[in-house]
mmCIF file of C-alpha atoms in Angstrom:
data_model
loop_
_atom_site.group_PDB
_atom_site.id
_atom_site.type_symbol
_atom_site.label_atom_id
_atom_site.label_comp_id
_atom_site.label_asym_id
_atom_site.label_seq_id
_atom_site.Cartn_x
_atom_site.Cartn_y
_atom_site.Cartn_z
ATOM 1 C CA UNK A 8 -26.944 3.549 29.474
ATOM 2 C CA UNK A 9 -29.652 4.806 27.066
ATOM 3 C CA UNK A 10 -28.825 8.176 25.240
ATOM 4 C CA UNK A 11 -31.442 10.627 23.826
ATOM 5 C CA UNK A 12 -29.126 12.655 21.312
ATOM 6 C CA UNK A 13 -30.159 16.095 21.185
ATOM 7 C CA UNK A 14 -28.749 18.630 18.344
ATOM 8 C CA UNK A 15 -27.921 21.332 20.779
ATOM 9 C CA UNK A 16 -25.222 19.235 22.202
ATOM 10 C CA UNK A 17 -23.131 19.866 18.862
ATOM 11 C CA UNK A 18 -20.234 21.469 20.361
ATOM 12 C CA UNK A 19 -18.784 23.252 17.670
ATOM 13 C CA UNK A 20 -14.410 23.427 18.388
ATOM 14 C CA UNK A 21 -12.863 26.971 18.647
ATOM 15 C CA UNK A 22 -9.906 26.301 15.580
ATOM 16 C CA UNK A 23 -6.615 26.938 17.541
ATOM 17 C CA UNK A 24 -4.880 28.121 14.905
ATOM 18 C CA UNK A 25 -6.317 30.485 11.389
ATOM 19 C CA UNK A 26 -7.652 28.360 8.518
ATOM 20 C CA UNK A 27 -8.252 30.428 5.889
ATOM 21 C CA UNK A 28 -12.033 30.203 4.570
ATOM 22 C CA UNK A 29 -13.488 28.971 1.590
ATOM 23 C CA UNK A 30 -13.155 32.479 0.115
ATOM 24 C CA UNK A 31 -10.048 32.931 0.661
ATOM 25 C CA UNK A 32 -9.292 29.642 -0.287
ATOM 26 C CA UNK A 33 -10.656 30.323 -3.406
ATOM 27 C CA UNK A 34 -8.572 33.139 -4.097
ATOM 28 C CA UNK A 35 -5.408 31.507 -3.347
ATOM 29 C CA UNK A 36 -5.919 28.640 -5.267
ATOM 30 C CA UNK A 37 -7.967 29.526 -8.258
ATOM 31 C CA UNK A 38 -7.301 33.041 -9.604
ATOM 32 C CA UNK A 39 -3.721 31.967 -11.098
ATOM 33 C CA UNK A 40 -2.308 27.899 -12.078
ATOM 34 C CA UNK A 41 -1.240 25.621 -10.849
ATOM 35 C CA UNK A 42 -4.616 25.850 -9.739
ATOM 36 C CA UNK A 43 -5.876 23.704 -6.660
ATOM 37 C CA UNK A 44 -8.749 23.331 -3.631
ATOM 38 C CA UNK A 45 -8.073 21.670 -0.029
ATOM 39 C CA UNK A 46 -10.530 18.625 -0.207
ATOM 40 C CA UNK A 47 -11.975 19.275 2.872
ATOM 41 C CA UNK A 48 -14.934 21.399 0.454
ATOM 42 C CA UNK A 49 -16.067 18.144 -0.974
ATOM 43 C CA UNK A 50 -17.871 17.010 2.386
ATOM 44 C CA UNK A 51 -21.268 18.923 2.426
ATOM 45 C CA UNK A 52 -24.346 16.740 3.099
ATOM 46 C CA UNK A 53 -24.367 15.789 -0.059
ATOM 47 C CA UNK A 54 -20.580 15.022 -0.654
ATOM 48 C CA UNK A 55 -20.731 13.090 2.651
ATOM 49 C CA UNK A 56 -23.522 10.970 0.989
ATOM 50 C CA UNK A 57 -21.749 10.180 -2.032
ATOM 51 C CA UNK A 58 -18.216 9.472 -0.591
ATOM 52 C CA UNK A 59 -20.492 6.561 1.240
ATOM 53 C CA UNK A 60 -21.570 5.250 -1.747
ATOM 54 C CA UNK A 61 -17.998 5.280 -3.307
ATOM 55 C CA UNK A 62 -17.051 3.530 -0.421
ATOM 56 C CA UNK A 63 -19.762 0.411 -1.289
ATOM 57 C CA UNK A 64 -18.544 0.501 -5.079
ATOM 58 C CA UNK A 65 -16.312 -2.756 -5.997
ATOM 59 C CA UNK A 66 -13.377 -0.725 -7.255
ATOM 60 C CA UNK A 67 -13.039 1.422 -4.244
ATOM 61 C CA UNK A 68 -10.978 -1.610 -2.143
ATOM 62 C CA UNK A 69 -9.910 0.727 0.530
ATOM 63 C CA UNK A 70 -12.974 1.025 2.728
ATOM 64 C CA UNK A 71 -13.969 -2.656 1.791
ATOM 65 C CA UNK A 72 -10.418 -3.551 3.328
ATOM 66 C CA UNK A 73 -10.666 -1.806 6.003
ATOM 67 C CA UNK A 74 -14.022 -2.905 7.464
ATOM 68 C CA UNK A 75 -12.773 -6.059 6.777
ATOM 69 C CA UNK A 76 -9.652 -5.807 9.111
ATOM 70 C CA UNK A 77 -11.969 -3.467 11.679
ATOM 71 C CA UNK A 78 -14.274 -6.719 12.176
ATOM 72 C CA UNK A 79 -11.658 -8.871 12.697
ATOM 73 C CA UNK A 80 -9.455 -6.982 14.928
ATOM 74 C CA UNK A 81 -11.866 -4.592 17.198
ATOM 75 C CA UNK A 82 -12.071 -6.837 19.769
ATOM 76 C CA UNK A 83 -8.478 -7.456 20.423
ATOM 77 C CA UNK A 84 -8.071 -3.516 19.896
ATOM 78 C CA UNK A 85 -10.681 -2.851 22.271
ATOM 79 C CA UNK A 86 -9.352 -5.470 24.921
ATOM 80 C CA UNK A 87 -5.520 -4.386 24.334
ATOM 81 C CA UNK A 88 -6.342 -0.368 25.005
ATOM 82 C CA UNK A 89 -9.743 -0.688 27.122
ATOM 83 C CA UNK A 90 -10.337 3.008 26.637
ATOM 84 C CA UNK A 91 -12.998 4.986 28.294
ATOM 85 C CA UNK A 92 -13.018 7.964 25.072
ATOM 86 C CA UNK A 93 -12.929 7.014 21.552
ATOM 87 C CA UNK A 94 -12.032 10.250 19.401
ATOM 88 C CA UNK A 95 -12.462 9.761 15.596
ATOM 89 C CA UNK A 96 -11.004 12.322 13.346
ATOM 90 C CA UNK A 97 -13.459 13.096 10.408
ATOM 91 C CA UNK A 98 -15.836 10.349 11.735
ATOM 92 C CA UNK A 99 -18.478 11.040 9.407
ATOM 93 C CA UNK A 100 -21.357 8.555 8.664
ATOM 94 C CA UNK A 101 -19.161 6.150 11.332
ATOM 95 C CA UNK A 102 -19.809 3.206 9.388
ATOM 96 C CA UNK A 103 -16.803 1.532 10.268
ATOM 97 C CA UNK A 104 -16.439 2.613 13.670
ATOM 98 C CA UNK A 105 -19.297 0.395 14.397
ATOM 99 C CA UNK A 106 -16.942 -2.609 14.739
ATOM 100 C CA UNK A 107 -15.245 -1.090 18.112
ATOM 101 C CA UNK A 108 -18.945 -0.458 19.470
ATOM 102 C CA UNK A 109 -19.823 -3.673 19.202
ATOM 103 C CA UNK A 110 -16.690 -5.170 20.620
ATOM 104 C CA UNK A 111 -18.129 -2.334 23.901
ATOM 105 C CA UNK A 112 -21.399 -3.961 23.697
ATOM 106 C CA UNK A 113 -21.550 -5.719 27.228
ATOM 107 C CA UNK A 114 -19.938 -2.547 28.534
ATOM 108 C CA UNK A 115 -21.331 0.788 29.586
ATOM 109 C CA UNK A 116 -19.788 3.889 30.177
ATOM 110 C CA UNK A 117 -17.341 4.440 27.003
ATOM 111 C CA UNK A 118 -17.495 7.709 25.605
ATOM 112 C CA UNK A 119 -17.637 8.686 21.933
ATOM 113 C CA UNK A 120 -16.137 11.534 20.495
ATOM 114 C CA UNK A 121 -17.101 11.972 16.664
ATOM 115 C CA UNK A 122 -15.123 15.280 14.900
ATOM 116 C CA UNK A 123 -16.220 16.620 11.587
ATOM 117 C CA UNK A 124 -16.737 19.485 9.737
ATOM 118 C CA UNK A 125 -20.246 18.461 8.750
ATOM 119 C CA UNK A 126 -23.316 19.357 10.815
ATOM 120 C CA UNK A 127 -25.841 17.384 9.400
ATOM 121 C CA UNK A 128 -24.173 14.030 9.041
ATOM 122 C CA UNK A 129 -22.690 14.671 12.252
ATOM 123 C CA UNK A 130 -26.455 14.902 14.169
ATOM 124 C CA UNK A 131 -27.823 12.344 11.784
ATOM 125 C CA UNK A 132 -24.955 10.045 12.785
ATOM 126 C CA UNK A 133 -25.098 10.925 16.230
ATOM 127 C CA UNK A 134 -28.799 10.235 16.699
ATOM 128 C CA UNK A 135 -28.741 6.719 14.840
ATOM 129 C CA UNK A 136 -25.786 5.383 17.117
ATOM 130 C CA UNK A 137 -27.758 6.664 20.124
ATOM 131 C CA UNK A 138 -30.526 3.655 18.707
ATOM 132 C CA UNK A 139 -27.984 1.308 17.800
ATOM 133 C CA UNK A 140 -25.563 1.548 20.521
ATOM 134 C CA UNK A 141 -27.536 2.401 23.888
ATOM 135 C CA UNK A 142 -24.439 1.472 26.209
ATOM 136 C CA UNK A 143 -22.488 4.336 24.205
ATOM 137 C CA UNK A 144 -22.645 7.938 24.740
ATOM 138 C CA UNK A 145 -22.317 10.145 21.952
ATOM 139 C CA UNK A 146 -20.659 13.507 22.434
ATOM 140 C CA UNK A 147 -20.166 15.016 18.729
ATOM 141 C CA UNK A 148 -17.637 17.762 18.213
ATOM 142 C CA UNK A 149 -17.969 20.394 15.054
ATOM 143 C CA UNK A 150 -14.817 21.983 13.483
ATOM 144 C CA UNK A 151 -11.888 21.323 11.483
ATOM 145 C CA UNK A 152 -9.369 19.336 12.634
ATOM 146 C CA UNK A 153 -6.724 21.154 10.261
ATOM 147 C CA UNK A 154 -7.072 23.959 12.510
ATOM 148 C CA UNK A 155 -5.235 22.267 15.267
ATOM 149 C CA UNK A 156 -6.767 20.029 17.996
ATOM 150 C CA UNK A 157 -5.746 22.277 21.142
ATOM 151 C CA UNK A 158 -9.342 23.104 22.147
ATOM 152 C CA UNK A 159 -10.328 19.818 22.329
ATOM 153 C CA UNK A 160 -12.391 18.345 25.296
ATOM 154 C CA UNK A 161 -9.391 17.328 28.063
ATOM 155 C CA UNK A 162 -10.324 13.581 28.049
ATOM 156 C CA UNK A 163 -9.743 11.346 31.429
ATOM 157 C CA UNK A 164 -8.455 7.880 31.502
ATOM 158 C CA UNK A 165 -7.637 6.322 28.378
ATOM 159 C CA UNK A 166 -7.980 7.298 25.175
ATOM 160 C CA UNK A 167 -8.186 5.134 21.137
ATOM 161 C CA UNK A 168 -7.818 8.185 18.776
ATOM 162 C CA UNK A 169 -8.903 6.885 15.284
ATOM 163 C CA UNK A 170 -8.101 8.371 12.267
ATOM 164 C CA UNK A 171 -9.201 6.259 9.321
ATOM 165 C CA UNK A 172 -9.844 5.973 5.583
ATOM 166 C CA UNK A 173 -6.488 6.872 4.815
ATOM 167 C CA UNK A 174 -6.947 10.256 5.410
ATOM 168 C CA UNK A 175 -4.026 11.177 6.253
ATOM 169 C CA UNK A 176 -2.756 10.393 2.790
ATOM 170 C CA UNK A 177 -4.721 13.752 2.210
ATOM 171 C CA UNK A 178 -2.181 15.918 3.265
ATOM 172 C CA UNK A 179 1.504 16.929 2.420
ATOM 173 C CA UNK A 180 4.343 15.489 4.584
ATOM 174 C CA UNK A 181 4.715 19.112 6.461
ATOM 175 C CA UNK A 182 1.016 18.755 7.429
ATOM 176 C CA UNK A 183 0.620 15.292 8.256
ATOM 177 C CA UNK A 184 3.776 15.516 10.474
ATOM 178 C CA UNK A 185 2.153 18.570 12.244
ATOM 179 C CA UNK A 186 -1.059 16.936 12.348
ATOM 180 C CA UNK A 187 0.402 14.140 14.184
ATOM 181 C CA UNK A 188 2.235 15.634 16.702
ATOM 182 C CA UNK A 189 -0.380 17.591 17.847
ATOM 183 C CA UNK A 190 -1.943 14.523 18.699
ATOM 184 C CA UNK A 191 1.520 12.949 19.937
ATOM 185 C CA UNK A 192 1.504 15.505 22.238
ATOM 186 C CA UNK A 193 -1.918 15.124 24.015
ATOM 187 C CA UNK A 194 -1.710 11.739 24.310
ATOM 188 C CA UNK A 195 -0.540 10.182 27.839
ATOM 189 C CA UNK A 196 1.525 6.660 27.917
ATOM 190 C CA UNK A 197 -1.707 5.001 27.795
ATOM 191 C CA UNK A 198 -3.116 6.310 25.017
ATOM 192 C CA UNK A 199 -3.193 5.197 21.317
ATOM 193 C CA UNK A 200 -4.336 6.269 17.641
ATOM 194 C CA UNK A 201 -6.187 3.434 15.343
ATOM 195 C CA UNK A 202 -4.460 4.815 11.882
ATOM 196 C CA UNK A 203 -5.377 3.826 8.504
ATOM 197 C CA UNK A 204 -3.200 4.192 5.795
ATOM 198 C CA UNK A 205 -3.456 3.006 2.300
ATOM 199 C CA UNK A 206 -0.511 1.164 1.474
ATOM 200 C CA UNK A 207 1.405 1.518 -2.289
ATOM 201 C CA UNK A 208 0.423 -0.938 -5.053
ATOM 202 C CA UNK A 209 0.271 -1.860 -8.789
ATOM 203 C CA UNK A 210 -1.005 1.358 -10.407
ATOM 204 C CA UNK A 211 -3.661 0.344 -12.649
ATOM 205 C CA UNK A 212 -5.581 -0.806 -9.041
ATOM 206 C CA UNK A 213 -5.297 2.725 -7.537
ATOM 207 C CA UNK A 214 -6.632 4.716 -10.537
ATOM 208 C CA UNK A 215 -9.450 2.394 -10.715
ATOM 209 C CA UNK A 216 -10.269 2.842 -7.029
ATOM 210 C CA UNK A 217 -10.881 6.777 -7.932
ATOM 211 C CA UNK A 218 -12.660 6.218 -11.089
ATOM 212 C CA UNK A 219 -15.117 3.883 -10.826
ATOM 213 C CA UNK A 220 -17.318 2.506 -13.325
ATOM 214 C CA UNK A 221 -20.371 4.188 -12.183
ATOM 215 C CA UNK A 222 -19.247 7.614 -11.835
ATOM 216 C CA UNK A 223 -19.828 7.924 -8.289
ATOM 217 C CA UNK A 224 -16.077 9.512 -8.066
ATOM 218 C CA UNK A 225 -16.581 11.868 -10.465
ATOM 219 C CA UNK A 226 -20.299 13.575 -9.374
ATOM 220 C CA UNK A 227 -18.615 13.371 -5.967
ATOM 221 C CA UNK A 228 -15.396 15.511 -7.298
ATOM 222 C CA UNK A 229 -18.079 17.732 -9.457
ATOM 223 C CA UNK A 230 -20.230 18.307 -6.605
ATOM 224 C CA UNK A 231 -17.120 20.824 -5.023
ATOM 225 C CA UNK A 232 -18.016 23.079 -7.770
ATOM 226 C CA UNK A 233 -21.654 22.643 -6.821
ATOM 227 C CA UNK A 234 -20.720 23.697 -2.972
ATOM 228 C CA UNK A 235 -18.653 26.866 -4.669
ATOM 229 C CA UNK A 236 -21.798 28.025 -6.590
ATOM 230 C CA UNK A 237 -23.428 27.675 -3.684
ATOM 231 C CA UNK A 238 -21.429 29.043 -0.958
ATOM 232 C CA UNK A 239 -20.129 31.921 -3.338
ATOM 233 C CA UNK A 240 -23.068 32.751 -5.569
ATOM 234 C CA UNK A 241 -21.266 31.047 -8.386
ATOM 235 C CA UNK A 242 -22.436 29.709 -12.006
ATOM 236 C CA UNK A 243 -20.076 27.082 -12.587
ATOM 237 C CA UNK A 244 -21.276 24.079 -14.425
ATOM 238 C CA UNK A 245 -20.185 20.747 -13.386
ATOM 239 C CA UNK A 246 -20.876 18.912 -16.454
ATOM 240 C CA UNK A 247 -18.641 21.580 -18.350
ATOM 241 C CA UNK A 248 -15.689 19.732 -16.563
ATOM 242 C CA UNK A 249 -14.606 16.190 -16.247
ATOM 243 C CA UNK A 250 -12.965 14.244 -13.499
ATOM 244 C CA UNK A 251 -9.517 12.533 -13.671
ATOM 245 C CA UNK A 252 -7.446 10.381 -11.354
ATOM 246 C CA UNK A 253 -3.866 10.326 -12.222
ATOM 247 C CA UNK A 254 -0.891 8.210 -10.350
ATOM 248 C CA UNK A 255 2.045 10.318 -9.829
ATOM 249 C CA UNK A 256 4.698 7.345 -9.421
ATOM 250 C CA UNK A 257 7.813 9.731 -8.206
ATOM 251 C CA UNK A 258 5.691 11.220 -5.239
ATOM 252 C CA UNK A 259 3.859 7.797 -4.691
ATOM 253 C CA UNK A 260 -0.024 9.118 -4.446
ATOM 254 C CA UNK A 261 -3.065 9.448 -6.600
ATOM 255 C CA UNK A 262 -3.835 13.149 -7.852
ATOM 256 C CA UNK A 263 -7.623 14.203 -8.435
ATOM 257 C CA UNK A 264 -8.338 16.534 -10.848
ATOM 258 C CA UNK A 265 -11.064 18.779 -12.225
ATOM 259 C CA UNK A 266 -10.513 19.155 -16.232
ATOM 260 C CA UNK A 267 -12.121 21.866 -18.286
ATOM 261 C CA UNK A 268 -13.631 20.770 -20.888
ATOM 262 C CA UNK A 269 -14.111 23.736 -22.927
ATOM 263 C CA UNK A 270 -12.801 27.460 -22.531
ATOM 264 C CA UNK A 271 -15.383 28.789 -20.526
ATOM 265 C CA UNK A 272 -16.049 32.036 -18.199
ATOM 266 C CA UNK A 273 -16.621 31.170 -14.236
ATOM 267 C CA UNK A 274 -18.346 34.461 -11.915
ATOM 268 C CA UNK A 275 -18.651 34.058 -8.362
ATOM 269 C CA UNK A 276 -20.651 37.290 -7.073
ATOM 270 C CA UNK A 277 -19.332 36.872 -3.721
ATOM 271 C CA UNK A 278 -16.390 37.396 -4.524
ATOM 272 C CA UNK A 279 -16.633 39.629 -7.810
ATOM 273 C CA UNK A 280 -14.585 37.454 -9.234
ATOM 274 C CA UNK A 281 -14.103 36.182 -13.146
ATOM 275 C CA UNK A 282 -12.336 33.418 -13.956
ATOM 276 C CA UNK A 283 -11.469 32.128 -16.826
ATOM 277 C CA UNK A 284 -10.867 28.676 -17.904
ATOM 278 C CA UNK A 285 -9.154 27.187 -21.386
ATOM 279 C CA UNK A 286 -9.841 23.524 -22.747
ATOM 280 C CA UNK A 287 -7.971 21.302 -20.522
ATOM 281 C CA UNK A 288 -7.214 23.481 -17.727
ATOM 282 C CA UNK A 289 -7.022 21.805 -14.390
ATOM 283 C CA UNK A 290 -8.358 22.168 -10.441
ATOM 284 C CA UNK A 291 -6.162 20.096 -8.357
ATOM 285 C CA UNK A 292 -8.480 18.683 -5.716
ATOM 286 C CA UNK A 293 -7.558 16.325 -3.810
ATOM 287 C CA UNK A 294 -3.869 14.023 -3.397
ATOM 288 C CA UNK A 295 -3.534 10.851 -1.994
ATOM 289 C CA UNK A 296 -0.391 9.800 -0.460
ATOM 290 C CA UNK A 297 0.187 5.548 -0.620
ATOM 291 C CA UNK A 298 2.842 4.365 2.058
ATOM 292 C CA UNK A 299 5.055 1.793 2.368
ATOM 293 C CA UNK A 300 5.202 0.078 6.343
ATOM 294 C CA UNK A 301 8.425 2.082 5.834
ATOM 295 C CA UNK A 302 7.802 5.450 5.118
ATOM 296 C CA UNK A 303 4.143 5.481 7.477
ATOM 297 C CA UNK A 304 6.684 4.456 10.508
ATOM 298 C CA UNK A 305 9.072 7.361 9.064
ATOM 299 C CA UNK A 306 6.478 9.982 9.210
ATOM 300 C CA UNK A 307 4.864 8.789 12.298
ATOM 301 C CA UNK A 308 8.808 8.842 13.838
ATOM 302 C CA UNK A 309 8.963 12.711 13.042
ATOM 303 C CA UNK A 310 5.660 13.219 15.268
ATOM 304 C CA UNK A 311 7.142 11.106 18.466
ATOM 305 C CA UNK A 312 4.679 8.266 17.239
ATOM 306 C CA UNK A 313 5.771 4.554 17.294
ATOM 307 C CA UNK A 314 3.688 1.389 15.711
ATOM 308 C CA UNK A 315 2.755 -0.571 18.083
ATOM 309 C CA UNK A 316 0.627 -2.906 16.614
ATOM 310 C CA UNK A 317 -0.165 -3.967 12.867
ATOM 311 C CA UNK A 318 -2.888 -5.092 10.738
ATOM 312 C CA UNK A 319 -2.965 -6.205 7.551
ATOM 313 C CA UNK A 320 -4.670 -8.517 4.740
ATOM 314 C CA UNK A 321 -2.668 -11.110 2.933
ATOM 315 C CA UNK A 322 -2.223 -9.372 0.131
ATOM 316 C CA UNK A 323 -0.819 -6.063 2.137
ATOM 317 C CA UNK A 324 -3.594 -3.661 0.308
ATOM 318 C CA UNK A 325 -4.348 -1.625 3.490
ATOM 319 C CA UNK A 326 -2.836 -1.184 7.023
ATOM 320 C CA UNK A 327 -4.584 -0.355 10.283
ATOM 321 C CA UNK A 328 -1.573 0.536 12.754
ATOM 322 C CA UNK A 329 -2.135 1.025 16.013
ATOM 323 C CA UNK A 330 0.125 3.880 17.357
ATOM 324 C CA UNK A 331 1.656 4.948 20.569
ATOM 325 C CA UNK A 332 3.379 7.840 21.497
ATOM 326 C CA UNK A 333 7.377 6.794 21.820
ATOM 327 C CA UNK A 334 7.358 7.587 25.727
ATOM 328 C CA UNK A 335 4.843 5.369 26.401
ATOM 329 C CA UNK A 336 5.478 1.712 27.758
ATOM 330 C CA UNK A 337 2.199 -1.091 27.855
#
């Protein structure tokens, strides 16, 4: 079935629950410390771009890991579920979703859902799978998936949810279990979510894997401040601050951080709003949680979600985990 993607069929999601805006944001979590930003900001066009070039870098394993474990396994995923709707979470660019497509390719008829807060990359990516993939048809869906997935499309027959990248290691526990029960809950017995999760390892391999020698991690973490000036009239200067990644051992997760590197006076019109910065203050930006096979089947427990399925390379790096809702039975 050969699909001419058109931008008008961007159907942007009505958020079923209030997500504060960048403003607001920005007043919650800059005006007084600990001071912090949801990392959902860093994916404009250009942020998308970047975070795909991270993801070629050598120190950046998790992506490499992935795709690795995504080419191997797609076709017995694809056999084992057989769904008519794949729904990816934050799909962006797609790259790795590719490896289910292909395991469709002497299929027609499967339906592809991508959801992601980013126009551009979103009609980009939907237009160059249209090319690549002409027995797939591309529905993409705009919004944020923080603000709860109730408006999504009703899907028939079966459905793969995938959520990859570890991004779920992006939120707290409270969030991730709410997250995941939302999609627990629309999910019938013949359902299941692809989930990647970034498993716990030595620490000198995770700080490396957001720091990497080019500095691709650190004009991607810079470039939020770049989106603020824009967004907000603002005058930061990114090269006034550097970027560090910091394991926090007790809470088991990486910690990205925006450092001052001077003191230094931030206005954002928008907002009429002054901040001020000393040496060495710090933006929280982003977290990200590392699991054990324990504590991803703990979390996935508290959301009625049961592994079903795992994944894994020898040396136990990265997971994919392929989920099912705890009344099901296959």
């Amino acid at each position: 079935m050969s699909v001419r993607y058109e931008q008008k069929e961007c159907r942007s999601i009505k958020p079923a629950r209030y997500v504060r805006t960048l403003a607001e944001d920005v007043l919650a979590g800059l005006v007084e410390p600990p001071r912090k930003l949801p990392p959902k900001y860093f994916y404009d066009e250009r942020g998308s771009l970047l975070f795909d070039q991270i993801c070629d870098t050598q120190e950046y394993y998790p992506t490499r890991v992935e795709d690795a474990l995504l080419a191997e396994f797609a076709q017995e995923i694809i056999h084992k579920i057989a769904p008519d709707h794949i729904l990816e979470l934050g799909s962006g660019t797609s790259r790795k979703t590719r490896h289910l497509f292909r395991a469709y390719q002497d299929r027609s008829g499967v339906i592809y859902w991508p959801f992601d807060v980013c126009r551009e990359v979103l009609v980009e990516t939907a237009e160059a799978l249209a090319l690549e993939f002409p027995q797939l048809e591309v529905r993409p869906l705009l919004g944020d998936y923080s603000a709860g997935l109730e408006y999504l499309p009703q899907l028939s027959g079966r459905s793969l949810y995938v959520f990859l990248g570890s991004t779920l290691g992006n939120f707290e526990e409270e969030e991730a279990v709410t997250l995941l029960r939302e999609l627990s809950t629309r999910m019938s017995a013949q359902d299941r979510l692809l989930l990647g999760i970034d498993r716990a390892k030595p620490a000198h391999v995770l700080r490396a894997a957001y720091d990497d020698n080019m500095g691709l991690t650190e004009a991607f973490n810079r470039n939020l401040l770049s989106v603020l000036n824009r967004e907000l009239k603002g005058d930061f200067r990114p090269s006034a601050f550097s970027h560090r990644a910091v394991y926090n051992e007790e809470m088991s997760r990486i910690e990205m951080y925006l450092v001052a590197k001077m003191q230094q006076e931030v206005n954002l019109e928008t907002l009429n709003l002054k901040l001020e910065f000393s040496e060495g203050d710090s933006i929280l930006t982003e977290i990200s949680r590392k699991f054990t096979l324990e504590s991803a089947a703990r979390l996935l427990g508290k959301a009625g979600l049961t592994p079903e399925e795992h994944y894994t390379p020898e040396d136990q790096y990265f997971s994919l985990l392929l989920v099912a809702p705890e009344r099901s039975a296959m």
